[in-house]
Amino acid sequence: MSAAPTATSGDGPVPPPRTSVPSGDAASTIDGTVAAPPAVDRPATGAEGDVAWPAGVPVAQPVEPIAAAVEPGRVRWDPAERRARASQSFWTAVVGVPAIFSVLRLGVEAGGELQTTLLLVANVGPVNLLAGFLTTAARLLSTGLVAVFALGAVLAVSADRLPPGTRRRPLFARWADITPAWVVLASFLLALITWPLLYLPLLLPAFVAAFQLRPARLHERVVPRLLLIGALLAGYGWLMLPTMRDAMRQGDEWLVLALIVVPPLLALFVAGPLPGMVIRPLASVTEVAVLATLIWAAVPVITTPVLPLTVTTVGPESGPTEDVRGHVVTTDDVNMVILQERGGVRYVPVGLVRAQVLCPSEEELPRHQLRIHDFHVEDSLLEGMGRRVRPVHRIDAACRTPA
């Protein structure tokens, strides 16, 4: 029988508490083996009224703290998840916007009529539709990309100055972070060949902002840096000086003068970072402004015809003729289907077609009489080089005849 004392209570005998297991060399041995000392916490001294943890009873401790220290008011976002979401939204906009615009163009071209829209859908192939969209909407696409990358780069370098409690970085900054440099450069090249020459100076501050090319990066010393800036401005002045003189001589071309003079001066100060207090308001304002500008610029793109404008002379061989002004949708062995300029679809028998000429639209007629080294200011580099290969032909008299 064991001689160990046993305490008693109203419910029966209560076993005595376990003794703490000694550590180190004093550990108990059983059959010649040494028992590994378990982790034991000392009795905790609680506040008055609290029950202290009994001595000798091990307490489990978590390997890592359950809750990490988080800055008050700030939500921690997974960087990989943030980049994935930004990349998904960016490429959705790049791919989805052209598809939506193409469908809208067909609807507008058909005058909002369902049957005419279906007729265009059946006869305008996707390749032709994509080619027509790229030739007319490349300016809009490149403008949107240049604006997003320029503003996003400035907001990205300024994001560290955001006030405490800011949950997310600006949208354009996240897009700029996940976009490869070659995509940014390709958007500027697309703008260079598709924008009218009149607006090309705006690419200077946009390029400086997108790649954060501060004047200090030209040279570490002040005097050589100023000499380089002066040489760049002198070369730009030599290129634009004849056009500036012509604009001043005409007297009503102040917008042209502003577009030539202001952008190179703005490029010297456009690189970030910005003060922290203006980042969040500026991000919201610029996002709305870019969206509104794209919508405003998209109206001419949507209303631009998908098919070429022609004037078709129709009539019998020995009778009176009629000029049908519109867009040829399709031609078969029986009829030529013409979408008339003022609405409606006309089926003209092929045997009655006597002549057909291609006509420019009103949007293609020039509004300025200025040139930059033999290139018209309203032409892009691509159009200017094309006019050198194929000079503008004389407009046919049938194109000037009202429908």
mmCIF file of C-alpha atoms in Angstrom:
data_model
loop_
_atom_site.group_PDB
_atom_site.id
_atom_site.type_symbol
_atom_site.label_atom_id
_atom_site.label_comp_id
_atom_site.label_asym_id
_atom_site.label_seq_id
_atom_site.Cartn_x
_atom_site.Cartn_y
_atom_site.Cartn_z
ATOM 1 C CA MET A 1 0.000 0.000 0.000
ATOM 2 C CA SER A 2 1.256 3.474 -0.749
ATOM 3 C CA ALA A 3 1.900 5.836 2.088
ATOM 4 C CA ALA A 4 1.221 8.976 0.099
ATOM 5 C CA PRO A 5 -1.330 11.176 1.788
ATOM 6 C CA THR A 6 -4.636 11.689 0.071
ATOM 7 C CA ALA A 7 -6.797 14.749 0.528
ATOM 8 C CA THR A 8 -10.500 14.288 0.916
ATOM 9 C CA SER A 9 -13.440 16.403 -0.092
ATOM 10 C CA GLY A 10 -17.163 16.104 -0.256
ATOM 11 C CA ASP A 11 -16.970 14.175 -3.553
ATOM 12 C CA GLY A 12 -14.379 11.685 -2.412
ATOM 13 C CA PRO A 13 -10.569 11.442 -2.322
ATOM 14 C CA VAL A 14 -8.567 13.923 -4.432
ATOM 15 C CA PRO A 15 -5.120 12.869 -5.739
ATOM 16 C CA PRO A 16 -2.156 15.063 -4.789
ATOM 17 C CA PRO A 17 -0.773 17.496 -7.445
ATOM 18 C CA ARG A 18 2.012 16.337 -9.731
ATOM 19 C CA THR A 19 5.484 17.462 -8.912
ATOM 20 C CA SER A 20 7.444 19.403 -11.544
ATOM 21 C CA VAL A 21 9.814 17.328 -13.612
ATOM 22 C CA PRO A 22 13.412 18.457 -13.002
ATOM 23 C CA SER A 23 15.527 19.465 -15.988
ATOM 24 C CA GLY A 24 19.099 18.846 -16.945
ATOM 25 C CA ASP A 25 21.054 16.210 -15.031
ATOM 26 C CA ALA A 26 18.402 15.977 -12.357
ATOM 27 C CA ALA A 27 15.861 14.395 -14.691
ATOM 28 C CA SER A 28 14.380 11.152 -13.428
ATOM 29 C CA THR A 29 15.563 7.951 -15.040
ATOM 30 C CA ILE A 30 13.448 4.969 -15.828
ATOM 31 C CA ASP A 31 15.113 1.707 -16.707
ATOM 32 C CA GLY A 32 18.372 3.525 -17.220
ATOM 33 C CA THR A 33 17.036 6.022 -19.775
ATOM 34 C CA VAL A 34 16.846 9.771 -19.290
ATOM 35 C CA ALA A 35 13.440 11.380 -19.857
ATOM 36 C CA ALA A 36 13.350 14.513 -22.001
ATOM 37 C CA PRO A 37 12.313 17.494 -19.943
ATOM 38 C CA PRO A 38 9.011 18.955 -21.123
ATOM 39 C CA ALA A 39 8.501 22.656 -21.340
ATOM 40 C CA VAL A 40 7.031 23.791 -18.031
ATOM 41 C CA ASP A 41 5.734 27.236 -17.134
ATOM 42 C CA ARG A 42 6.059 28.614 -13.698
ATOM 43 C CA PRO A 43 2.896 29.407 -11.791
ATOM 44 C CA ALA A 44 1.582 32.737 -12.925
ATOM 45 C CA THR A 45 0.619 35.244 -10.329
ATOM 46 C CA GLY A 46 -2.773 36.545 -11.420
ATOM 47 C CA ALA A 47 -4.665 39.560 -10.248
ATOM 48 C CA GLU A 48 -6.858 39.374 -7.230
ATOM 49 C CA GLY A 49 -9.701 36.982 -7.887
ATOM 50 C CA ASP A 50 -7.965 35.236 -10.803
ATOM 51 C CA VAL A 51 -7.011 31.592 -10.692
ATOM 52 C CA ALA A 52 -3.241 31.075 -11.172
ATOM 53 C CA TRP A 53 -2.040 28.387 -13.570
ATOM 54 C CA PRO A 54 -0.914 25.390 -11.464
ATOM 55 C CA ALA A 55 2.774 24.709 -11.233
ATOM 56 C CA GLY A 56 4.195 21.878 -13.281
ATOM 57 C CA VAL A 57 1.457 21.889 -15.942
ATOM 58 C CA PRO A 58 2.912 22.620 -19.434
ATOM 59 C CA VAL A 59 1.287 25.390 -21.461
ATOM 60 C CA ALA A 60 1.175 25.217 -25.274
ATOM 61 C CA GLN A 61 2.598 28.289 -27.006
ATOM 62 C CA PRO A 62 1.980 29.171 -30.698
ATOM 63 C CA VAL A 63 5.003 28.990 -32.960
ATOM 64 C CA GLU A 64 4.124 32.375 -34.546
ATOM 65 C CA PRO A 65 1.990 35.152 -33.172
ATOM 66 C CA ILE A 66 -1.655 34.783 -34.074
ATOM 67 C CA ALA A 67 -2.116 38.392 -35.181
ATOM 68 C CA ALA A 68 0.673 40.307 -36.874
ATOM 69 C CA ALA A 69 1.262 43.908 -35.998
ATOM 70 C CA VAL A 70 -0.657 45.976 -38.512
ATOM 71 C CA GLU A 71 -0.430 49.697 -38.779
ATOM 72 C CA PRO A 72 -3.692 51.206 -37.533
ATOM 73 C CA GLY A 73 -5.992 52.267 -40.354
ATOM 74 C CA ARG A 74 -4.034 50.472 -43.100
ATOM 75 C CA VAL A 75 -5.116 47.245 -44.798
ATOM 76 C CA ARG A 76 -2.288 44.941 -45.880
ATOM 77 C CA TRP A 77 -2.791 43.689 -49.471
ATOM 78 C CA ASP A 78 -0.978 40.760 -51.006
ATOM 79 C CA PRO A 79 1.355 42.259 -53.664
ATOM 80 C CA ALA A 80 0.867 39.299 -56.016
ATOM 81 C CA GLU A 81 -2.918 39.543 -55.760
ATOM 82 C CA ARG A 82 -2.796 43.305 -56.312
ATOM 83 C CA ARG A 83 -0.658 42.920 -59.444
ATOM 84 C CA ALA A 84 -2.930 40.177 -60.769
ATOM 85 C CA ARG A 85 -6.041 42.290 -60.342
ATOM 86 C CA ALA A 86 -4.404 45.336 -61.914
ATOM 87 C CA SER A 87 -3.145 43.264 -64.848
ATOM 88 C CA GLN A 88 -6.586 41.734 -65.394
ATOM 89 C CA SER A 89 -8.338 45.118 -65.399
ATOM 90 C CA PHE A 90 -5.719 46.641 -67.728
ATOM 91 C CA TRP A 91 -5.836 43.928 -70.386
ATOM 92 C CA THR A 92 -9.627 43.724 -70.147
ATOM 93 C CA ALA A 93 -9.785 47.415 -71.054
ATOM 94 C CA VAL A 94 -7.239 47.044 -73.870
ATOM 95 C CA VAL A 95 -9.038 44.081 -75.485
ATOM 96 C CA GLY A 96 -12.648 44.903 -74.631
ATOM 97 C CA VAL A 97 -12.753 48.552 -75.670
ATOM 98 C CA PRO A 98 -11.898 47.927 -79.372
ATOM 99 C CA ALA A 99 -14.500 45.153 -79.582
ATOM 100 C CA ILE A 100 -17.204 47.369 -78.070
ATOM 101 C CA PHE A 101 -16.265 50.252 -80.358
ATOM 102 C CA SER A 102 -16.473 48.032 -83.437
ATOM 103 C CA VAL A 103 -20.007 46.916 -82.585
ATOM 104 C CA LEU A 104 -21.066 50.489 -81.825
ATOM 105 C CA ARG A 105 -19.656 51.694 -85.139
ATOM 106 C CA LEU A 106 -21.767 49.203 -87.075
ATOM 107 C CA GLY A 107 -24.880 50.269 -85.180
ATOM 108 C CA VAL A 108 -24.233 53.955 -85.812
ATOM 109 C CA GLU A 109 -23.351 53.312 -89.450
ATOM 110 C CA ALA A 110 -26.682 51.535 -89.897
ATOM 111 C CA GLY A 111 -28.567 54.531 -88.522
ATOM 112 C CA GLY A 112 -29.780 52.555 -85.533
ATOM 113 C CA GLU A 113 -31.889 50.211 -87.665
ATOM 114 C CA LEU A 114 -31.706 46.556 -86.707
ATOM 115 C CA GLN A 115 -32.044 45.082 -90.195
ATOM 116 C CA THR A 116 -29.419 47.411 -91.647
ATOM 117 C CA THR A 117 -27.093 46.559 -88.778
ATOM 118 C CA LEU A 118 -27.520 42.856 -89.486
ATOM 119 C CA LEU A 119 -26.811 43.528 -93.156
ATOM 120 C CA LEU A 120 -23.524 45.225 -92.263
ATOM 121 C CA VAL A 121 -22.583 42.486 -89.813
ATOM 122 C CA ALA A 122 -23.157 39.868 -92.512
ATOM 123 C CA ASN A 123 -21.030 41.661 -95.123
ATOM 124 C CA VAL A 124 -18.313 43.467 -93.165
ATOM 125 C CA GLY A 125 -15.740 40.862 -92.200
ATOM 126 C CA PRO A 126 -13.911 40.951 -88.866
ATOM 127 C CA VAL A 127 -10.574 41.588 -90.575
ATOM 128 C CA ASN A 128 -11.962 44.586 -92.456
ATOM 129 C CA LEU A 129 -13.658 45.827 -89.310
ATOM 130 C CA LEU A 130 -10.451 45.501 -87.309
ATOM 131 C CA ALA A 131 -8.435 47.225 -90.022
ATOM 132 C CA GLY A 132 -10.945 50.064 -90.196
ATOM 133 C CA PHE A 133 -10.933 50.405 -86.442
ATOM 134 C CA LEU A 134 -7.147 50.509 -86.205
ATOM 135 C CA THR A 135 -6.805 53.135 -88.921
ATOM 136 C CA THR A 136 -9.353 55.429 -87.292
ATOM 137 C CA ALA A 137 -9.061 54.585 -83.593
ATOM 138 C CA ALA A 138 -5.296 54.158 -83.295
ATOM 139 C CA ARG A 139 -5.046 57.790 -82.225
ATOM 140 C CA LEU A 140 -7.652 57.275 -79.522
ATOM 141 C CA LEU A 141 -6.016 54.080 -78.271
ATOM 142 C CA SER A 142 -2.539 55.592 -78.176
ATOM 143 C CA THR A 143 -3.862 58.739 -76.478
ATOM 144 C CA GLY A 144 -5.441 56.702 -73.709
ATOM 145 C CA LEU A 145 -2.326 54.601 -73.175
ATOM 146 C CA VAL A 146 0.027 57.595 -73.168
ATOM 147 C CA ALA A 147 -2.149 59.455 -70.654
ATOM 148 C CA VAL A 148 -2.436 56.429 -68.350
ATOM 149 C CA PHE A 149 1.296 55.652 -68.393
ATOM 150 C CA ALA A 150 2.376 59.281 -67.911
ATOM 151 C CA LEU A 151 0.004 59.965 -65.024
ATOM 152 C CA GLY A 152 0.531 56.503 -63.558
ATOM 153 C CA ALA A 153 4.314 56.899 -63.425
ATOM 154 C CA VAL A 154 4.034 60.245 -61.627
ATOM 155 C CA LEU A 155 1.529 58.830 -59.122
ATOM 156 C CA ALA A 156 3.625 55.679 -58.637
ATOM 157 C CA VAL A 157 6.769 57.562 -57.568
ATOM 158 C CA SER A 158 4.600 59.726 -55.307
ATOM 159 C CA ALA A 159 2.739 56.820 -53.637
ATOM 160 C CA ASP A 160 5.154 56.738 -50.683
ATOM 161 C CA ARG A 161 3.929 60.184 -49.711
ATOM 162 C CA LEU A 162 0.314 59.118 -49.382
ATOM 163 C CA PRO A 163 -1.211 60.021 -46.001
ATOM 164 C CA PRO A 164 -1.660 57.287 -43.355
ATOM 165 C CA GLY A 165 -4.842 55.274 -43.646
ATOM 166 C CA THR A 166 -4.784 55.063 -47.454
ATOM 167 C CA ARG A 167 -6.070 51.659 -48.427
ATOM 168 C CA ARG A 168 -4.989 51.337 -52.038
ATOM 169 C CA ARG A 169 -2.594 52.908 -54.481
ATOM 170 C CA PRO A 170 -4.120 54.938 -57.328
ATOM 171 C CA LEU A 171 -5.439 52.876 -60.235
ATOM 172 C CA PHE A 172 -3.128 54.422 -62.837
ATOM 173 C CA ALA A 173 -0.142 53.829 -60.545
ATOM 174 C CA ARG A 174 -0.996 50.121 -60.288
ATOM 175 C CA TRP A 175 -1.363 49.890 -64.062
ATOM 176 C CA ALA A 176 2.003 51.582 -64.542
ATOM 177 C CA ASP A 177 3.622 49.147 -62.078
ATOM 178 C CA ILE A 178 2.492 45.994 -63.889
ATOM 179 C CA THR A 179 3.052 47.234 -67.453
ATOM 180 C CA PRO A 180 6.366 46.243 -69.093
ATOM 181 C CA ALA A 181 8.577 49.038 -70.371
ATOM 182 C CA TRP A 182 8.325 47.798 -73.963
ATOM 183 C CA VAL A 183 4.528 48.228 -73.888
ATOM 184 C CA VAL A 184 4.936 51.816 -72.704
ATOM 185 C CA LEU A 185 7.501 52.495 -75.420
ATOM 186 C CA ALA A 186 5.281 50.875 -78.057
ATOM 187 C CA SER A 187 2.366 53.123 -77.082
ATOM 188 C CA PHE A 188 4.557 56.203 -77.576
ATOM 189 C CA LEU A 189 5.738 54.929 -80.957
ATOM 190 C CA LEU A 190 2.135 54.326 -81.996
ATOM 191 C CA ALA A 191 1.271 57.881 -80.964
ATOM 192 C CA LEU A 192 4.307 59.209 -82.834
ATOM 193 C CA ILE A 193 3.155 57.818 -86.171
ATOM 194 C CA THR A 194 -0.615 58.306 -85.764
ATOM 195 C CA TRP A 195 -1.028 61.655 -83.980
ATOM 196 C CA PRO A 196 -1.299 64.806 -86.106
ATOM 197 C CA LEU A 197 1.968 66.742 -86.183
ATOM 198 C CA LEU A 198 0.228 69.609 -84.407
ATOM 199 C CA TYR A 199 -0.127 67.523 -81.220
ATOM 200 C CA LEU A 200 3.210 65.720 -81.287
ATOM 201 C CA PRO A 201 4.876 68.275 -78.932
ATOM 202 C CA LEU A 202 2.569 66.976 -76.180
ATOM 203 C CA LEU A 203 4.504 63.703 -76.297
ATOM 204 C CA LEU A 204 7.568 65.438 -74.817
ATOM 205 C CA PRO A 205 6.181 66.022 -71.287
ATOM 206 C CA ALA A 206 4.291 62.737 -71.452
ATOM 207 C CA PHE A 207 7.474 60.794 -72.271
ATOM 208 C CA VAL A 208 9.416 62.585 -69.524
ATOM 209 C CA ALA A 209 6.673 61.769 -66.996
ATOM 210 C CA ALA A 210 6.279 58.131 -68.068
ATOM 211 C CA PHE A 211 10.009 57.361 -67.751
ATOM 212 C CA GLN A 212 10.745 59.940 -65.002
ATOM 213 C CA LEU A 213 13.506 61.674 -66.960
ATOM 214 C CA ARG A 214 14.425 64.518 -64.618
ATOM 215 C CA PRO A 215 16.916 67.180 -65.775
ATOM 216 C CA ALA A 216 19.348 65.979 -63.105
ATOM 217 C CA ARG A 217 19.774 62.706 -65.007
ATOM 218 C CA LEU A 218 21.301 64.488 -68.005
ATOM 219 C CA HIS A 219 24.482 65.336 -66.137
ATOM 220 C CA GLU A 220 25.589 65.452 -62.522
ATOM 221 C CA ARG A 221 27.088 68.949 -62.870
ATOM 222 C CA VAL A 222 24.908 72.024 -63.293
ATOM 223 C CA VAL A 223 26.740 73.792 -66.137
ATOM 224 C CA PRO A 224 26.885 70.801 -68.551
ATOM 225 C CA ARG A 225 23.286 70.053 -67.678
ATOM 226 C CA LEU A 226 22.179 73.561 -68.643
ATOM 227 C CA LEU A 227 24.180 73.352 -71.872
ATOM 228 C CA LEU A 228 22.476 70.082 -72.814
ATOM 229 C CA ILE A 229 19.016 71.500 -72.073
ATOM 230 C CA GLY A 230 19.836 74.600 -74.139
ATOM 231 C CA ALA A 231 21.012 72.458 -77.072
ATOM 232 C CA LEU A 232 17.819 70.378 -76.992
ATOM 233 C CA LEU A 233 15.609 73.473 -76.897
ATOM 234 C CA ALA A 234 17.630 75.063 -79.734
ATOM 235 C CA GLY A 235 17.138 71.985 -81.932
ATOM 236 C CA TYR A 236 13.416 72.007 -81.183
ATOM 237 C CA GLY A 237 13.248 75.724 -81.993
ATOM 238 C CA TRP A 238 15.016 75.197 -85.320
ATOM 239 C CA LEU A 239 12.456 72.532 -86.219
ATOM 240 C CA MET A 240 9.407 74.600 -85.228
ATOM 241 C CA LEU A 241 10.518 78.192 -85.921
ATOM 242 C CA PRO A 242 9.186 78.410 -89.528
ATOM 243 C CA THR A 243 5.795 77.119 -88.420
ATOM 244 C CA MET A 244 5.696 79.569 -85.506
ATOM 245 C CA ARG A 245 6.439 82.478 -87.851
ATOM 246 C CA ASP A 246 3.655 81.424 -90.208
ATOM 247 C CA ALA A 247 1.212 81.087 -87.296
ATOM 248 C CA MET A 248 2.086 84.563 -85.992
ATOM 249 C CA ARG A 249 1.724 85.985 -89.488
ATOM 250 C CA GLN A 250 -1.783 84.563 -89.867
ATOM 251 C CA GLY A 251 -2.808 86.053 -86.527
ATOM 252 C CA ASP A 252 -5.543 83.583 -85.548
ATOM 253 C CA GLU A 253 -3.403 80.545 -84.759
ATOM 254 C CA TRP A 254 -2.832 81.096 -81.035
ATOM 255 C CA LEU A 255 -3.761 77.510 -80.247
ATOM 256 C CA VAL A 256 -1.042 76.299 -82.604
ATOM 257 C CA LEU A 257 1.500 78.581 -80.926
ATOM 258 C CA ALA A 258 0.525 77.304 -77.470
ATOM 259 C CA LEU A 259 0.808 73.681 -78.575
ATOM 260 C CA ILE A 260 4.296 74.344 -79.938
ATOM 261 C CA VAL A 261 5.770 76.492 -77.138
ATOM 262 C CA VAL A 262 4.273 75.192 -73.871
ATOM 263 C CA PRO A 263 4.985 71.390 -73.981
ATOM 264 C CA PRO A 264 8.832 71.546 -74.104
ATOM 265 C CA LEU A 265 8.851 73.987 -71.174
ATOM 266 C CA LEU A 266 6.452 71.786 -69.227
ATOM 267 C CA ALA A 267 8.722 68.778 -69.771
ATOM 268 C CA LEU A 268 11.348 70.373 -67.508
ATOM 269 C CA PHE A 269 9.106 70.215 -64.408
ATOM 270 C CA VAL A 270 6.591 67.431 -65.000
ATOM 271 C CA ALA A 271 8.497 64.548 -63.367
ATOM 272 C CA GLY A 272 7.468 63.539 -59.823
ATOM 273 C CA PRO A 273 7.204 63.048 -56.972
ATOM 274 C CA LEU A 274 4.254 65.183 -55.947
ATOM 275 C CA PRO A 275 3.321 66.458 -52.457
ATOM 276 C CA GLY A 276 1.417 63.899 -50.426
ATOM 277 C CA MET A 277 -1.663 66.019 -49.868
ATOM 278 C CA VAL A 278 -2.428 66.387 -53.582
ATOM 279 C CA ILE A 279 -1.850 62.786 -54.680
ATOM 280 C CA ARG A 280 -5.253 61.336 -53.795
ATOM 281 C CA PRO A 281 -7.344 64.289 -55.137
ATOM 282 C CA LEU A 282 -5.173 64.458 -58.258
ATOM 283 C CA ALA A 283 -5.558 60.715 -58.856
ATOM 284 C CA SER A 284 -9.352 60.917 -58.670
ATOM 285 C CA VAL A 285 -9.543 64.013 -60.872
ATOM 286 C CA THR A 286 -7.190 62.628 -63.525
ATOM 287 C CA GLU A 287 -9.012 59.295 -63.725
ATOM 288 C CA VAL A 288 -12.325 61.063 -64.342
ATOM 289 C CA ALA A 289 -10.678 63.536 -66.753
ATOM 290 C CA VAL A 290 -9.022 60.802 -68.820
ATOM 291 C CA LEU A 291 -12.290 58.848 -68.993
ATOM 292 C CA ALA A 292 -14.256 61.958 -70.049
ATOM 293 C CA THR A 293 -11.627 62.877 -72.648
ATOM 294 C CA LEU A 294 -11.678 59.383 -74.135
ATOM 295 C CA ILE A 295 -15.475 59.435 -74.324
ATOM 296 C CA TRP A 296 -15.397 62.839 -76.017
ATOM 297 C CA ALA A 297 -12.723 61.671 -78.464
ATOM 298 C CA ALA A 298 -14.563 58.412 -79.081
ATOM 299 C CA VAL A 299 -17.593 60.127 -80.613
ATOM 300 C CA PRO A 300 -15.850 60.848 -83.954
ATOM 301 C CA VAL A 301 -14.380 57.356 -83.948
ATOM 302 C CA ILE A 302 -17.780 55.717 -83.506
ATOM 303 C CA THR A 303 -19.411 57.924 -86.137
ATOM 304 C CA THR A 304 -16.641 57.445 -88.723
ATOM 305 C CA PRO A 305 -17.944 55.232 -91.548
ATOM 306 C CA VAL A 306 -16.660 51.698 -91.774
ATOM 307 C CA LEU A 307 -17.090 51.585 -95.550
ATOM 308 C CA PRO A 308 -15.601 54.006 -98.115
ATOM 309 C CA LEU A 309 -17.747 56.875 -99.377
ATOM 310 C CA THR A 310 -18.517 56.692 -103.112
ATOM 311 C CA VAL A 311 -20.728 58.370 -105.694
ATOM 312 C CA THR A 312 -22.239 55.835 -108.085
ATOM 313 C CA THR A 313 -23.738 57.015 -111.367
ATOM 314 C CA VAL A 314 -26.836 54.954 -112.195
ATOM 315 C CA GLY A 315 -29.020 54.999 -115.337
ATOM 316 C CA PRO A 316 -29.746 53.328 -118.656
ATOM 317 C CA GLU A 317 -27.344 53.682 -121.564
ATOM 318 C CA SER A 318 -29.473 56.161 -123.503
ATOM 319 C CA GLY A 319 -31.430 57.783 -120.692
ATOM 320 C CA PRO A 320 -30.969 60.169 -117.769
ATOM 321 C CA THR A 321 -28.525 59.257 -114.990
ATOM 322 C CA GLU A 322 -28.600 59.669 -111.221
ATOM 323 C CA ASP A 323 -25.770 60.005 -108.728
ATOM 324 C CA VAL A 324 -26.227 57.796 -105.655
ATOM 325 C CA ARG A 325 -24.014 58.986 -102.809
ATOM 326 C CA GLY A 326 -23.283 56.395 -100.149
ATOM 327 C CA HIS A 327 -21.272 53.363 -99.112
ATOM 328 C CA VAL A 328 -21.157 50.156 -101.118
ATOM 329 C CA VAL A 329 -21.935 47.256 -98.771
ATOM 330 C CA THR A 330 -21.668 44.365 -101.230
ATOM 331 C CA THR A 331 -21.933 43.544 -104.919
ATOM 332 C CA ASP A 332 -23.118 40.306 -106.551
ATOM 333 C CA ASP A 333 -24.195 39.224 -110.032
ATOM 334 C CA VAL A 334 -27.584 40.901 -109.691
ATOM 335 C CA ASN A 335 -27.412 43.989 -107.473
ATOM 336 C CA MET A 336 -25.048 46.469 -105.899
ATOM 337 C CA VAL A 337 -26.150 47.198 -102.328
ATOM 338 C CA ILE A 338 -25.512 50.836 -101.374
ATOM 339 C CA LEU A 339 -26.005 52.273 -97.891
ATOM 340 C CA GLN A 340 -27.054 55.804 -98.766
ATOM 341 C CA GLU A 341 -25.410 58.704 -96.985
ATOM 342 C CA ARG A 342 -28.730 60.102 -95.783
ATOM 343 C CA GLY A 343 -30.124 56.775 -94.654
ATOM 344 C CA GLY A 344 -31.691 53.745 -96.230
ATOM 345 C CA VAL A 345 -30.383 50.835 -98.288
ATOM 346 C CA ARG A 346 -30.706 50.902 -102.060
ATOM 347 C CA TYR A 347 -30.393 47.907 -104.372
ATOM 348 C CA VAL A 348 -29.064 49.025 -107.743
ATOM 349 C CA PRO A 349 -29.040 46.521 -110.641
ATOM 350 C CA VAL A 350 -25.502 45.916 -111.807
ATOM 351 C CA GLY A 351 -26.506 46.563 -115.450
ATOM 352 C CA LEU A 352 -27.494 50.163 -114.587
ATOM 353 C CA VAL A 353 -24.170 51.154 -113.011
ATOM 354 C CA ARG A 354 -22.346 53.566 -115.320
ATOM 355 C CA ALA A 355 -19.533 55.029 -113.182
ATOM 356 C CA GLN A 356 -18.248 55.205 -109.631
ATOM 357 C CA VAL A 357 -15.815 57.591 -107.883
ATOM 358 C CA LEU A 358 -14.246 57.617 -104.428
ATOM 359 C CA CYS A 359 -14.858 60.777 -102.368
ATOM 360 C CA PRO A 360 -13.253 62.187 -99.203
ATOM 361 C CA SER A 361 -15.380 62.901 -96.142
ATOM 362 C CA GLU A 362 -15.809 66.341 -94.595
ATOM 363 C CA GLU A 363 -13.554 65.392 -91.665
ATOM 364 C CA GLU A 364 -10.640 64.913 -94.055
ATOM 365 C CA LEU A 365 -10.733 68.486 -95.345
ATOM 366 C CA PRO A 366 -7.931 70.639 -93.815
ATOM 367 C CA ARG A 367 -8.712 73.507 -91.419
ATOM 368 C CA HIS A 368 -5.194 74.959 -90.943
ATOM 369 C CA GLN A 369 -2.825 76.326 -93.564
ATOM 370 C CA LEU A 370 0.390 75.520 -91.719
ATOM 371 C CA ARG A 371 3.186 73.123 -92.526
ATOM 372 C CA ILE A 372 6.168 71.705 -90.684
ATOM 373 C CA HIS A 373 8.928 71.139 -93.237
ATOM 374 C CA ASP A 374 6.552 70.186 -96.085
ATOM 375 C CA PHE A 375 4.281 68.155 -93.783
ATOM 376 C CA HIS A 376 0.824 69.540 -93.110
ATOM 377 C CA VAL A 377 0.205 70.076 -89.386
ATOM 378 C CA GLU A 378 -3.032 68.062 -89.502
ATOM 379 C CA ASP A 379 -1.365 65.024 -91.075
ATOM 380 C CA SER A 380 0.369 62.356 -89.087
ATOM 381 C CA LEU A 381 3.815 61.103 -90.003
ATOM 382 C CA LEU A 382 2.200 58.052 -91.575
ATOM 383 C CA GLU A 383 -0.202 60.162 -93.637
ATOM 384 C CA GLY A 384 2.517 62.640 -94.604
ATOM 385 C CA MET A 385 4.790 59.909 -95.927
ATOM 386 C CA GLY A 386 1.844 58.377 -97.755
ATOM 387 C CA ARG A 387 1.031 61.678 -99.481
ATOM 388 C CA ARG A 388 4.615 61.869 -100.715
ATOM 389 C CA VAL A 389 4.239 58.473 -102.350
ATOM 390 C CA ARG A 390 0.698 59.131 -103.621
ATOM 391 C CA PRO A 391 -0.022 62.872 -103.821
ATOM 392 C CA VAL A 392 -3.582 63.996 -103.178
ATOM 393 C CA HIS A 393 -5.606 63.699 -106.349
ATOM 394 C CA ARG A 394 -8.053 66.293 -107.504
ATOM 395 C CA ILE A 395 -11.528 65.823 -106.042
ATOM 396 C CA ASP A 396 -14.044 64.737 -108.638
ATOM 397 C CA ALA A 397 -16.885 67.123 -109.439
ATOM 398 C CA ALA A 398 -19.445 64.456 -108.529
ATOM 399 C CA CYS A 399 -18.202 64.537 -104.931
ATOM 400 C CA ARG A 400 -19.121 68.222 -104.651
ATOM 401 C CA THR A 401 -22.644 67.661 -105.930
ATOM 402 C CA PRO A 402 -25.127 67.488 -103.032
ATOM 403 C CA ALA A 403 -26.907 64.197 -102.653
#
